[in-house]
């Protein structure tokens, strides 16, 4: 696997290709903020007409990252998905994974011909138990070398505050990865590149499950000592699983894997950790989801990972514990006590 350990420093003419961002949430808003630092024009699709009108009038998203002032002179924001895709050369998908299938149902896939598609989804497609790269490949006939991933460690809320953050831009085509890394490099964003399309995406999906586990343990009153053991075991599970699914050389201690896991498991901005914390405090899964009013991607991911692992049979006790609590309705107190005897 090729991995660049230095930050991308090149400059280039970024007006040649137009980027279109699909999604209206906090991460999509953060990506728009970053892109408008570097490019002259970006297309932005969101479903909510009221949100579009609010952005055009007040330069702020109606619901997400409301403190971010958007450079609307550089943004074509619209509720017309077909027009956004047609007028963009590079598409960034930044919607919750559970909505992708319905969003592109009956969509004319020929409109994606010749385009590069990046996933910033951070979740799994629950209907197919498929990572976004595979969904893109199967749905739009996009070659894998024209598919990319944008991964962390990076929370949208810290991008809004312009706190120093790091992104890993992943694509099997080195030139595409380098080009995209240039577009995202700003004063407060550092970028590296990788070609580990499947490993980074699977790791980004799995870290949400482990963040739920971390939140459950915190809600139950487990301390920092146990959290350290939990996350140490989590990165081992990630390594064992992605090495089995996509057996190439990789270093999971780098930021795209371990760093993304750590920030999702520990950060106050992590919705998956928050979701788990509420369950640990005694909330039902349904009530926790209603209280959050945001998607915790790990909720869908854990069930799909369990299904995928039927083929690979990797030992994943933390994933199994989260699945048992969420879907089998086993008491978090009992399940986590059992888990403590399986960790080392």
CSV table of C-alpha atoms in Angstrom, one decimal, residues 1-3 149 170-172 193-202 242 246 248-251 257:
chain,number,residue,atom,x,y,z
A,1,UNK,CA,0.0,0.0,0.0
A,2,UNK,CA,1.3,3.5,-0.9
A,3,UNK,CA,1.0,6.0,2.0
A,149,UNK,CA,-12.9,8.1,0.3
A,170,UNK,CA,-8.0,7.8,-0.5
A,171,UNK,CA,-8.1,6.7,-4.1
A,172,UNK,CA,-6.4,3.9,-6.0
A,193,UNK,CA,-3.2,10.4,0.8
A,194,UNK,CA,-3.6,6.6,0.6
A,195,UNK,CA,-4.6,4.0,-1.9
A,196,UNK,CA,-6.2,1.6,0.7
A,197,UNK,CA,-9.8,2.1,-0.6
A,198,UNK,CA,-11.4,-0.9,1.2
A,199,UNK,CA,-9.3,-0.9,4.4
A,200,UNK,CA,-9.8,2.8,5.3
A,201,UNK,CA,-13.5,2.6,4.5
A,202,UNK,CA,-14.1,-0.5,6.6
A,242,UNK,CA,-9.7,-5.5,7.4
A,246,UNK,CA,-8.7,-6.9,2.1
A,248,UNK,CA,-2.7,-5.9,1.7
A,249,UNK,CA,0.1,-4.3,3.7
A,250,UNK,CA,-1.1,-1.4,5.9
A,251,UNK,CA,-0.2,0.3,9.1
A,257,UNK,CA,-7.3,4.0,11.2
